[in-house]
Amino acid sequence: MAEFIAPEIQDNANGWGPCQVPEKFKDMPYQPFGKTDRLGKVSDWTGATYTDRKYANKYTSTFASNHQYTYYYEDDDTSYVLVDNTKTRSHSRFPFSRRGQRARSAWAGRGGNNNWGNRDNRQWNNNRGGRGGRWNSRNGRDASVKVGDDWTVLREIDFSQLATLRMNDLPRGEDLYTCGSVETYDSVYDRITPKNERPMKKSAADRNFNTCADTTTDDPIIRESRHKGQVFATDHIMATLMTAGRSVIPWDIIVRRIGDKLFFDKRATSSIDKISVNETANDPPSEENNTGINDPRNLTLEATYVNKVFGQQCLKQGEWTDLSNKNPYIDPGMKKDRIASAGYRYRKWTLGEYNLVARTTVDAVVQNKKTGAKGFAIVRALNEWDSKMTGDWRKKLEQQPGAVLATEMKNNNCKLAKWTCQAVMAGAVLMKIAYISRNSQRNNREHSVLQVSQFTPSQFAAQMQLQLENSWAVLRAIIHECMQLSQGKYLLLKDPNNQKLILYSIPEDTFSSSEDESSDDDEDEEDSDKESRKK
């Protein structure tokens, strides 16, 4: 007979289970135990455990498929995953922690002239056959910037946490400094219909659009206003943060903590001020499905170009309204009709214990026909690039304008929310939104204006279910999170494939060399353009 050898039994006098880990099991990975795990029987010989389908997963572990030790049988090239252990533990600080969620109600109530337009136009035309959007069907979207090996993750903020924030009272903006000149909006464009469409004038792009400092820290007026606030930004950056939860395309913002001040800035090569196309659509433009002029990058350049051209074309040429101060960024010798209409309002808001100072922009002056009162407006344009996707605006705008707007609110939700926030921050009384379509679907350089609609910012926000109480609370919460940082340089990155923000600590010299290289590339591009024009 075979001899039976009893296994070694460890007697644990102080508890249950083995007294120590056996040698053969030391340093082996194990499946962690969670308090939420469903515990069942050690052994079930009846075979009736899963007779009822609703109990089929009653003993399933909550870890399972997302655990780093789980193996999937696929081709080796696709199943191999390098475990990223560079992330440090997220420090859950107010207001995104559970404690912060309970306390939200307490703080919520506390409330040189380069022709940019021409250069952007050249870039748009020269890249029509190049690589477009950053969508990769196999690996997902790429981040807006390459994450460095020496970057440290400080915080991750899920968009679901931002959605519940509210402010009891909306902050009111106070003008600190105004400069620039704006022309009067031509009301003739309000009477345009698809039957009497008006072609876009390319000559409007010849105006000089580079009429202000591009970044926050380079703005001399913001530098002079440092004693008037603790937080500084531009309207593009503020709108991006306020509508972060609606964004899909990746973006990034530089955060600088200098003394007791906080600066939100952009990289020199950032596309944060470019205009997206169908970002929130069910089937957004991708490299795989669209090539040539309908490539995602070319669509963005086209939309940005169309907005700049129409923003100047719809104005009464020569009917200027000067703000309190002259634009300090313009060459005094430049003729006024060569300068793009733009007014800059440097404004201050009180968000709880923080004073926020930002540069906002207005595009035109509008006049009330009944009272004669004047006010500022922002001018924007929606562009139709594929009539099959929109149902052909030339047919639908006449009979179903509401349906066209509803479709655009679905496909371009983030873009329209940004425009609304920019109008609110700038103190604009009206938003003028044009519908512009290509004359031919195969030509992205010829467009016509089909119709222009106007809204008040509050009216438009209500139509698209944009709660400004939430938008301001999101901005205030992000500011509060960044104000807890020590002095240094950081990057706030929208995760390319997940609905969350990641806050990185980055070295002080990050992006310096790339910015220098980008400026050199721009100069080389301008020089080559000049030579080609001479030829």
Coordinates of N, CA and C in Angstrom, one line a residue, residues 144-363:
S144 N -1.6 65.4 -26.2 CA -1.2 66.6 -26.9 C 0.3 67.0 -26.8
V145 N 0.9 66.4 -25.8 CA 2.4 66.6 -25.6 C 3.0 65.3 -25.1
K146 N 4.2 65.0 -25.5 CA 4.8 63.7 -25.0 C 5.2 63.9 -23.5
V147 N 4.8 62.9 -22.8 CA 5.0 62.9 -21.3 C 6.5 62.5 -21.1
G148 N 7.2 63.3 -20.3 CA 8.6 63.1 -20.1 C 8.8 62.0 -19.0
D149 N 9.9 61.3 -19.1 CA 10.2 60.3 -18.1 C 10.5 60.9 -16.7
D150 N 10.9 62.2 -16.6 CA 11.1 62.8 -15.3 C 9.9 63.6 -14.8
W151 N 8.8 63.4 -15.4 CA 7.6 64.1 -14.9 C 6.9 63.2 -13.8
T152 N 6.4 63.9 -12.8 CA 5.7 63.2 -11.7 C 4.3 63.5 -11.6
V153 N 3.5 62.4 -11.5 CA 2.0 62.6 -11.4 C 1.7 63.0 -10.0
L154 N 1.0 64.2 -9.9 CA 0.6 64.7 -8.5 C -0.8 64.4 -8.2
R155 N -1.7 64.4 -9.3 CA -3.1 64.4 -9.1 C -3.8 63.9 -10.3
E156 N -4.9 63.2 -10.1 CA -5.8 62.8 -11.2 C -7.2 63.3 -10.8
I157 N -7.9 64.0 -11.7 CA -9.2 64.5 -11.4 C -10.2 64.0 -12.5
D158 N -11.1 63.1 -12.0 CA -12.1 62.6 -12.9 C -13.2 63.7 -13.2
F159 N -13.6 63.7 -14.5 CA -14.6 64.6 -14.9 C -15.9 64.4 -14.1
S160 N -16.2 63.2 -13.7 CA -17.4 62.9 -12.9 C -17.4 63.7 -11.6
Q161 N -16.2 64.0 -11.1 CA -16.1 64.8 -9.8 C -16.4 66.3 -10.1
L162 N -16.1 66.7 -11.3 CA -16.3 68.1 -11.7 C -17.8 68.4 -12.0
A163 N -18.5 67.4 -12.4 CA -19.9 67.6 -12.9 C -20.8 68.0 -11.7
T164 N -20.5 67.7 -10.5 CA -21.4 67.9 -9.4 C -21.1 69.3 -8.7
L165 N -20.1 70.0 -9.1 CA -19.7 71.2 -8.5 C -20.7 72.3 -8.8
R166 N -21.0 73.2 -7.9 CA -21.9 74.4 -8.1 C -21.4 75.6 -7.3
M167 N -21.7 76.8 -7.9 CA -21.5 78.0 -7.2 C -22.9 78.7 -7.0
N168 N -23.1 79.1 -5.8 CA -24.4 79.7 -5.5 C -24.7 81.0 -6.3
D169 N -23.6 81.8 -6.3 CA -23.7 83.1 -7.0 C -22.7 83.2 -8.1
L170 N -23.1 83.7 -9.3 CA -22.1 83.8 -10.4 C -21.3 85.1 -10.1
P171 N -20.0 85.0 -10.3 CA -19.1 86.2 -10.1 C -19.4 87.2 -11.2
R172 N -19.2 88.5 -10.9 CA -19.3 89.6 -11.8 C -18.0 90.1 -12.2
G173 N -17.8 90.3 -13.5 CA -16.5 90.9 -13.9 C -16.4 92.4 -13.8
E174 N -15.2 92.8 -13.5 CA -14.9 94.2 -13.3 C -13.7 94.6 -14.2
D175 N -13.9 95.6 -15.1 CA -12.9 96.0 -16.0 C -11.8 96.7 -15.2
L176 N -10.5 96.2 -15.5 CA -9.3 96.8 -15.0 C -8.6 97.7 -16.0
Y177 N -8.7 97.3 -17.3 CA -8.0 98.0 -18.3 C -8.6 97.5 -19.7
T178 N -8.8 98.5 -20.6 CA -9.4 98.1 -21.9 C -8.5 98.8 -22.9
C179 N -8.3 98.1 -24.1 CA -7.5 98.7 -25.1 C -7.9 98.1 -26.5
G180 N -7.5 98.7 -27.5 CA -7.9 98.3 -28.9 C -9.0 99.0 -29.5
S181 N -9.4 98.6 -30.7 CA -10.5 99.2 -31.4 C -11.3 98.2 -32.1
V182 N -12.6 98.3 -32.1 CA -13.5 97.4 -32.7 C -14.4 98.1 -33.7
E183 N -14.8 97.4 -34.8 CA -15.7 98.0 -35.8 C -17.1 97.5 -35.5
T184 N -18.1 98.2 -36.1 CA -19.5 97.9 -35.9 C -20.0 96.8 -36.7
Y185 N -20.7 95.9 -36.1 CA -21.3 94.8 -36.9 C -22.3 95.3 -37.9
D186 N -22.2 94.7 -39.1 CA -23.1 95.1 -40.2 C -24.4 94.2 -40.2
S187 N -25.5 94.8 -39.8 CA -26.8 94.1 -39.7 C -27.3 93.5 -41.0
V188 N -26.7 93.9 -42.1 CA -27.1 93.3 -43.4 C -26.9 91.8 -43.3
Y189 N -25.9 91.3 -42.6 CA -25.7 89.9 -42.5 C -26.8 89.1 -41.8
D190 N -27.6 89.8 -41.0 CA -28.7 89.1 -40.3 C -29.8 88.8 -41.2
R191 N -29.8 89.4 -42.4 CA -30.9 89.1 -43.4 C -30.5 88.1 -44.5
I192 N -29.3 87.5 -44.3 CA -28.8 86.5 -45.3 C -29.6 85.2 -45.1
T193 N -30.0 84.6 -46.2 CA -30.6 83.3 -46.2 C -29.9 82.4 -47.2
P194 N -30.2 81.1 -47.1 CA -29.5 80.2 -48.1 C -29.9 80.5 -49.5
K195 N -31.0 81.2 -49.8 CA -31.4 81.5 -51.1 C -30.6 82.7 -51.7
N196 N -30.1 83.6 -50.8 CA -29.3 84.7 -51.2 C -28.0 84.7 -50.4
E197 N -27.3 83.6 -50.4 CA -26.1 83.4 -49.7 C -25.0 84.4 -50.2
R198 N -24.1 84.7 -49.3 CA -23.0 85.6 -49.7 C -21.7 85.0 -49.6
P199 N -20.9 85.1 -50.7 CA -19.5 84.5 -50.6 C -18.6 85.1 -49.6
M200 N -17.7 84.3 -49.1 CA -16.7 84.8 -48.2 C -15.6 85.5 -48.9
K201 N -15.1 86.6 -48.3 CA -14.1 87.4 -48.9 C -12.7 87.0 -48.4
K202 N -11.9 86.5 -49.2 CA -10.6 86.1 -48.8 C -9.7 87.3 -48.3
S203 N -10.1 88.5 -48.9 CA -9.3 89.7 -48.6 C -9.3 90.0 -47.1
A204 N -10.4 89.5 -46.4 CA -10.5 89.8 -44.9 C -9.4 89.1 -44.2
A205 N -8.8 88.1 -44.7 CA -7.7 87.4 -44.1 C -6.4 88.1 -44.1
D206 N -6.3 89.2 -45.0 CA -5.1 90.0 -45.1 C -4.8 90.9 -44.0
R207 N -5.8 91.1 -43.1 CA -5.6 92.0 -41.9 C -4.6 91.3 -40.9
N208 N -4.0 92.2 -40.1 CA -3.0 91.7 -39.2 C -3.7 91.3 -37.9
F209 N -3.7 90.0 -37.6 CA -4.4 89.4 -36.4 C -3.5 89.3 -35.2
N210 N -2.2 89.4 -35.4 CA -1.3 89.3 -34.2 C -1.3 90.6 -33.5
T211 N -2.3 90.9 -32.7 CA -2.5 92.2 -32.1 C -2.4 92.2 -30.6
C212 N -2.0 91.1 -30.0 CA -1.8 91.0 -28.6 C -0.8 89.9 -28.2
A213 N -0.3 89.9 -27.0 CA 0.7 88.9 -26.6 C 0.0 87.6 -26.6
D214 N 0.7 86.6 -27.1 CA 0.1 85.3 -27.3 C -0.2 84.5 -26.0
T215 N 0.8 84.6 -25.0 CA 0.7 83.9 -23.8 C 0.4 84.8 -22.6
T216 N 0.0 84.2 -21.5 CA -0.3 85.0 -20.3 C 0.9 85.7 -19.7
T217 N 2.0 84.9 -19.6 CA 3.2 85.5 -18.9 C 3.9 86.5 -19.8
D218 N 3.6 86.5 -21.1 CA 4.3 87.5 -22.0 C 3.5 88.8 -22.1
D219 N 2.3 88.8 -21.5 CA 1.4 90.0 -21.6 C 1.8 91.1 -20.7
P220 N 2.3 92.2 -21.2 CA 2.8 93.3 -20.3 C 1.7 93.9 -19.4
I221 N 0.5 93.9 -19.8 CA -0.6 94.5 -19.0 C -0.9 93.5 -17.9
I222 N -0.9 92.2 -18.1 CA -1.1 91.3 -17.0 C 0.1 91.4 -16.0
R223 N 1.3 91.6 -16.5 CA 2.4 91.8 -15.6 C 2.2 93.0 -14.7
E224 N 1.7 94.1 -15.3 CA 1.5 95.3 -14.5 C 0.3 95.2 -13.5
S225 N -0.5 94.2 -13.7 CA -1.7 94.0 -12.9 C -1.5 92.9 -11.8
R226 N -0.2 92.5 -11.6 CA 0.1 91.4 -10.7 C -0.4 91.7 -9.2
H227 N -0.4 93.0 -8.9 CA -0.8 93.3 -7.5 C -2.3 93.3 -7.3
K228 N -3.1 93.1 -8.4 CA -4.6 93.2 -8.4 C -5.2 91.8 -8.3
G229 N -4.4 90.8 -8.3 CA -5.0 89.4 -8.2 C -4.0 88.4 -7.8
Q230 N -4.4 87.1 -7.6 CA -3.5 86.0 -7.3 C -3.5 85.0 -8.5
V231 N -4.5 85.0 -9.4 CA -4.5 84.1 -10.5 C -4.7 84.9 -11.8
F232 N -3.9 84.4 -12.8 CA -3.9 85.1 -14.1 C -4.0 84.1 -15.3
A233 N -4.8 84.5 -16.3 CA -5.0 83.6 -17.4 C -5.5 84.5 -18.6
T234 N -5.9 83.8 -19.7 CA -6.5 84.4 -20.9 C -7.9 83.7 -21.0
D235 N -8.8 84.3 -21.8 CA -10.1 83.8 -22.0 C -10.1 82.4 -22.6
H236 N -9.2 82.1 -23.5 CA -9.1 80.8 -24.2 C -8.8 79.7 -23.1
I237 N -7.8 80.0 -22.2 CA -7.5 79.1 -21.2 C -8.6 78.9 -20.2
M238 N -9.2 80.0 -19.8 CA -10.3 79.9 -18.8 C -11.5 79.1 -19.4
A239 N -11.8 79.3 -20.6 CA -12.9 78.6 -21.3 C -12.6 77.1 -21.4
T240 N -11.4 76.8 -21.7 CA -11.0 75.4 -21.7 C -11.1 74.7 -20.4
L241 N -10.7 75.4 -19.3 CA -10.9 74.8 -18.0 C -12.3 74.7 -17.6
M242 N -13.1 75.7 -17.9 CA -14.5 75.7 -17.5 C -15.3 74.7 -18.2
T243 N -14.9 74.3 -19.4 CA -15.7 73.3 -20.2 C -14.9 72.0 -20.3
A244 N -14.0 71.7 -19.3 CA -13.1 70.5 -19.4 C -13.9 69.3 -19.5
G245 N -15.0 69.2 -18.7 CA -15.8 68.0 -18.7 C -16.5 67.6 -20.0
R246 N -16.6 68.5 -21.0 CA -17.2 68.3 -22.2 C -16.2 68.0 -23.3
S247 N -14.9 68.1 -23.0 CA -13.8 67.9 -24.0 C -13.5 66.5 -24.3
V248 N -13.2 66.2 -25.5 CA -12.8 64.9 -26.0 C -11.3 64.9 -26.5
I249 N -11.0 65.9 -27.3 CA -9.7 66.0 -27.9 C -8.7 66.4 -26.7
P250 N -7.5 65.8 -26.7 CA -6.5 66.1 -25.7 C -6.0 67.5 -25.8
W251 N -5.7 68.1 -24.6 CA -5.1 69.4 -24.6 C -4.2 69.5 -23.3
D252 N -3.5 70.6 -23.2 CA -2.6 70.7 -22.0 C -2.5 72.2 -21.7
I253 N -2.3 72.6 -20.4 CA -2.1 73.9 -20.0 C -0.9 73.9 -19.0
I254 N 0.0 74.9 -19.2 CA 1.1 75.0 -18.2 C 0.6 75.8 -17.0
V255 N 1.0 75.3 -15.8 CA 0.7 76.0 -14.6 C 2.0 76.4 -13.9
R256 N 2.1 77.7 -13.7 CA 3.3 78.3 -13.0 C 2.9 78.8 -11.6
R257 N 3.6 78.3 -10.6 CA 3.4 78.9 -9.3 C 4.6 79.7 -8.9
I258 N 4.4 81.0 -8.9 CA 5.5 82.0 -8.6 C 5.1 82.8 -7.4
G259 N 5.8 82.5 -6.3 CA 5.5 83.2 -5.0 C 4.1 82.8 -4.6
D260 N 3.3 83.8 -4.4 CA 1.9 83.5 -4.0 C 1.0 83.7 -5.2
K261 N 1.5 83.8 -6.4 CA 0.7 84.0 -7.6 C 0.6 82.7 -8.4
L262 N -0.4 82.6 -9.2 CA -0.7 81.4 -10.1 C -0.9 81.9 -11.5
F263 N -0.2 81.3 -12.5 CA -0.3 81.7 -13.9 C -0.7 80.5 -14.7
F264 N -1.8 80.5 -15.4 CA -2.2 79.5 -16.4 C -1.7 80.0 -17.8
D265 N -0.9 79.2 -18.4 CA -0.3 79.6 -19.7 C -0.4 78.5 -20.7
K266 N 0.0 78.7 -21.9 CA 0.0 77.8 -23.0 C 1.4 77.6 -23.6
R267 N 1.6 76.5 -24.2 CA 2.9 76.2 -24.9 C 2.9 77.0 -26.2
A268 N 4.1 77.3 -26.7 CA 4.2 78.1 -28.0 C 3.6 77.3 -29.1
T269 N 3.6 76.0 -29.1 CA 3.1 75.2 -30.2 C 1.7 74.6 -29.9
S270 N 1.1 75.0 -28.8 CA -0.2 74.5 -28.4 C -1.3 74.9 -29.4
S271 N -2.3 74.0 -29.5 CA -3.4 74.3 -30.4 C -4.7 74.6 -29.6
I272 N -4.5 75.0 -28.4 CA -5.6 75.2 -27.5 C -6.6 76.3 -28.0
D273 N -6.1 77.3 -28.8 CA -6.9 78.3 -29.3 C -7.4 78.0 -30.8
K274 N -7.1 76.8 -31.3 CA -7.6 76.4 -32.6 C -9.0 75.9 -32.4
I275 N -9.8 75.9 -33.4 CA -11.2 75.5 -33.4 C -11.4 74.1 -33.9
S276 N -12.0 73.2 -33.0 CA -12.2 71.8 -33.3 C -13.4 71.7 -34.2
V277 N -13.5 70.5 -34.8 CA -14.6 70.2 -35.7 C -15.2 68.8 -35.3
N278 N -16.5 68.8 -35.0 CA -17.2 67.6 -34.7 C -16.5 66.8 -33.6
E279 N -16.0 67.5 -32.6 CA -15.3 66.9 -31.5 C -16.1 65.9 -30.7
T280 N -17.4 66.2 -30.5 CA -18.3 65.4 -29.6 C -19.3 64.6 -30.4
A281 N -19.1 64.5 -31.7 CA -20.0 63.7 -32.5 C -19.8 62.2 -32.3
N282 N -20.8 61.4 -32.6 CA -20.7 60.0 -32.4 C -19.6 59.4 -33.3
D283 N -19.4 60.0 -34.5 CA -18.4 59.5 -35.4 C -17.5 60.7 -35.8
P284 N -16.6 61.1 -34.9 CA -15.8 62.3 -35.2 C -14.8 62.0 -36.3
P285 N -14.3 63.1 -37.0 CA -13.3 62.9 -38.1 C -12.1 62.2 -37.6
S286 N -11.6 61.2 -38.3 CA -10.4 60.5 -38.0 C -9.5 60.3 -39.2
E287 N -8.3 60.0 -39.0 CA -7.3 59.8 -40.1 C -7.7 58.6 -40.9
E288 N -8.3 57.6 -40.2 CA -8.6 56.4 -40.9 C -9.8 56.5 -41.9
N289 N -10.8 57.4 -41.5 CA -11.9 57.6 -42.4 C -11.9 58.8 -43.3
N290 N -11.0 59.7 -43.0 CA -10.9 61.0 -43.7 C -9.5 61.3 -44.1
T291 N -9.3 61.6 -45.4 CA -7.9 62.0 -45.9 C -8.0 63.3 -46.6
G292 N -6.9 63.9 -46.9 CA -6.8 65.1 -47.7 C -7.4 66.3 -47.0
I293 N -8.4 67.0 -47.6 CA -8.9 68.2 -47.0 C -9.8 67.9 -45.8
N294 N -10.3 66.6 -45.7 CA -11.2 66.3 -44.6 C -10.4 65.6 -43.5
D295 N -9.1 65.6 -43.5 CA -8.2 65.2 -42.5 C -8.5 66.0 -41.2
P296 N -8.5 65.4 -40.0 CA -8.8 66.1 -38.8 C -8.1 67.4 -38.6
R297 N -6.8 67.4 -38.9 CA -5.9 68.6 -38.7 C -6.3 69.7 -39.7
N298 N -6.6 69.3 -40.9 CA -7.0 70.3 -41.9 C -8.3 70.8 -41.7
L299 N -9.2 70.0 -41.1 CA -10.6 70.5 -40.8 C -10.4 71.6 -39.7
T300 N -9.5 71.4 -38.7 CA -9.3 72.3 -37.6 C -8.8 73.6 -38.2
L301 N -7.8 73.5 -39.1 CA -7.2 74.7 -39.7 C -8.2 75.5 -40.5
E302 N -9.1 74.7 -41.2 CA -10.1 75.3 -42.0 C -11.1 76.1 -41.2
A303 N -11.6 75.5 -40.1 CA -12.5 76.1 -39.2 C -12.0 77.4 -38.5
T304 N -10.7 77.3 -38.1 CA -10.0 78.5 -37.6 C -9.9 79.6 -38.6
Y305 N -9.6 79.3 -39.8 CA -9.5 80.2 -40.9 C -10.8 80.9 -41.2
V306 N -11.9 80.1 -41.3 CA -13.2 80.6 -41.6 C -13.7 81.5 -40.5
N307 N -13.4 81.2 -39.3 CA -13.8 82.1 -38.2 C -13.2 83.4 -38.3
K308 N -11.9 83.4 -38.6 CA -11.2 84.7 -38.6 C -11.6 85.6 -39.8
V309 N -11.8 84.9 -41.0 CA -12.3 85.7 -42.1 C -13.7 86.3 -41.9
F310 N -14.6 85.4 -41.5 CA -16.0 86.0 -41.3 C -16.0 87.0 -40.2
G311 N -15.2 86.8 -39.2 CA -15.2 87.8 -38.1 C -14.8 89.2 -38.5
Q312 N -14.1 89.3 -39.7 CA -13.7 90.6 -40.2 C -14.6 91.1 -41.3
Q313 N -15.1 90.1 -42.1 CA -16.0 90.4 -43.2 C -17.3 91.0 -42.8
C314 N -17.9 90.6 -41.7 CA -19.2 91.0 -41.3 C -19.3 92.4 -40.6
L315 N -18.2 93.1 -40.7 CA -18.1 94.4 -40.0 C -18.2 95.6 -41.0
K316 N -18.7 96.7 -40.5 CA -18.7 97.9 -41.3 C -17.3 98.5 -41.4
Q317 N -16.7 98.4 -42.5 CA -15.3 98.9 -42.6 C -15.2 100.4 -42.3
G318 N -14.3 100.7 -41.4 CA -14.0 102.1 -41.1 C -14.9 102.7 -40.0
E319 N -15.9 102.0 -39.5 CA -16.8 102.5 -38.5 C -16.2 101.9 -37.1
W320 N -15.2 102.6 -36.6 CA -14.5 102.1 -35.4 C -15.1 102.7 -34.1
T321 N -14.9 101.9 -33.1 CA -15.1 102.3 -31.7 C -13.9 102.1 -30.9
D322 N -13.2 103.1 -30.4 CA -12.0 103.0 -29.7 C -12.2 102.7 -28.2
L323 N -11.5 101.8 -27.7 CA -11.6 101.6 -26.2 C -10.7 102.6 -25.5
S324 N -10.7 102.5 -24.2 CA -10.0 103.6 -23.4 C -8.6 103.8 -23.8
N325 N -7.9 102.7 -24.2 CA -6.4 102.9 -24.4 C -6.1 102.3 -25.8
K326 N -5.1 102.8 -26.4 CA -4.6 102.3 -27.7 C -4.0 100.9 -27.5
N327 N -4.1 100.1 -28.6 CA -3.6 98.8 -28.5 C -2.0 98.8 -28.4
P328 N -1.4 98.4 -27.3 CA 0.0 98.5 -27.2 C 0.8 97.6 -28.1
Y329 N 0.2 96.7 -28.7 CA 0.9 95.7 -29.5 C 1.0 96.0 -31.0
I330 N 0.5 97.1 -31.4 CA 0.4 97.5 -32.8 C 1.5 98.5 -33.2
D331 N 2.1 98.3 -34.3 CA 3.1 99.3 -34.8 C 2.4 100.6 -35.1
P332 N 2.8 101.7 -34.5 CA 2.1 103.0 -34.7 C 2.0 103.4 -36.1
G333 N 2.9 103.0 -36.9 CA 2.9 103.4 -38.3 C 2.0 102.6 -39.2
M334 N 1.4 101.5 -38.7 CA 0.5 100.7 -39.5 C -0.9 101.3 -39.7
K335 N -1.4 101.3 -40.9 CA -2.7 101.8 -41.2 C -3.8 101.1 -40.5
K336 N -4.8 101.8 -40.0 CA -5.8 101.2 -39.2 C -6.6 100.2 -40.0
D337 N -6.8 100.4 -41.3 CA -7.6 99.4 -42.0 C -6.9 98.1 -42.3
R338 N -5.6 98.1 -41.9 CA -4.9 96.8 -42.1 C -4.9 96.0 -40.8
I339 N -5.5 96.6 -39.7 CA -5.5 95.9 -38.4 C -6.8 95.2 -38.2
A340 N -6.8 94.0 -37.7 CA -8.0 93.3 -37.4 C -8.8 93.9 -36.3
S341 N -10.1 93.9 -36.4 CA -10.9 94.5 -35.3 C -10.8 93.6 -34.1
A342 N -10.4 94.2 -33.0 CA -10.3 93.4 -31.7 C -10.2 94.4 -30.6
G343 N -11.0 94.1 -29.5 CA -10.9 94.9 -28.3 C -10.6 94.0 -27.1
Y344 N -9.7 94.4 -26.3 CA -9.2 93.6 -25.2 C -9.7 94.2 -23.8
R345 N -10.4 93.4 -23.1 CA -10.9 93.8 -21.8 C -10.2 93.0 -20.7
Y346 N -9.4 93.6 -19.9 CA -8.7 92.9 -18.8 C -9.6 93.1 -17.6
R347 N -10.1 91.9 -17.1 CA -11.2 91.9 -16.1 C -10.8 91.1 -14.9
K348 N -11.5 91.4 -13.8 CA -11.2 90.7 -12.5 C -12.5 90.2 -12.0
W349 N -12.4 88.9 -11.5 CA -13.5 88.3 -10.8 C -13.0 87.8 -9.4
T350 N -13.9 87.7 -8.5 CA -13.7 87.2 -7.2 C -14.3 85.8 -7.1
L351 N -13.4 84.8 -6.9 CA -13.9 83.4 -6.8 C -13.5 82.9 -5.4
G352 N -14.4 83.0 -4.5 CA -14.1 82.7 -3.1 C -13.0 83.6 -2.6
E353 N -11.9 83.0 -2.1 CA -10.8 83.8 -1.6 C -9.8 84.2 -2.6
Y354 N -10.0 83.9 -3.9 CA -9.1 84.2 -4.9 C -9.6 85.3 -5.9
N355 N -8.7 86.2 -6.3 CA -9.0 87.2 -7.3 C -8.4 86.8 -8.6
L356 N -9.2 86.6 -9.6 CA -8.8 86.2 -10.9 C -8.7 87.3 -11.9
V357 N -7.6 87.5 -12.6 CA -7.4 88.5 -13.6 C -7.1 87.9 -14.9
A358 N -7.9 88.2 -15.9 CA -7.7 87.6 -17.2 C -8.0 88.6 -18.4
R359 N -7.4 88.3 -19.5 CA -7.6 89.1 -20.7 C -8.7 88.4 -21.5
T360 N -9.8 89.2 -21.8 CA -10.9 88.7 -22.7 C -10.9 89.5 -23.9
T361 N -11.6 89.0 -25.0 CA -11.6 89.6 -26.3 C -13.0 89.8 -26.8
V362 N -13.3 91.0 -27.4 CA -14.6 91.2 -28.0 C -14.3 91.5 -29.5
D363 N -15.2 91.1 -30.4 CA -15.0 91.2 -31.8 C -15.6 92.4 -32.5

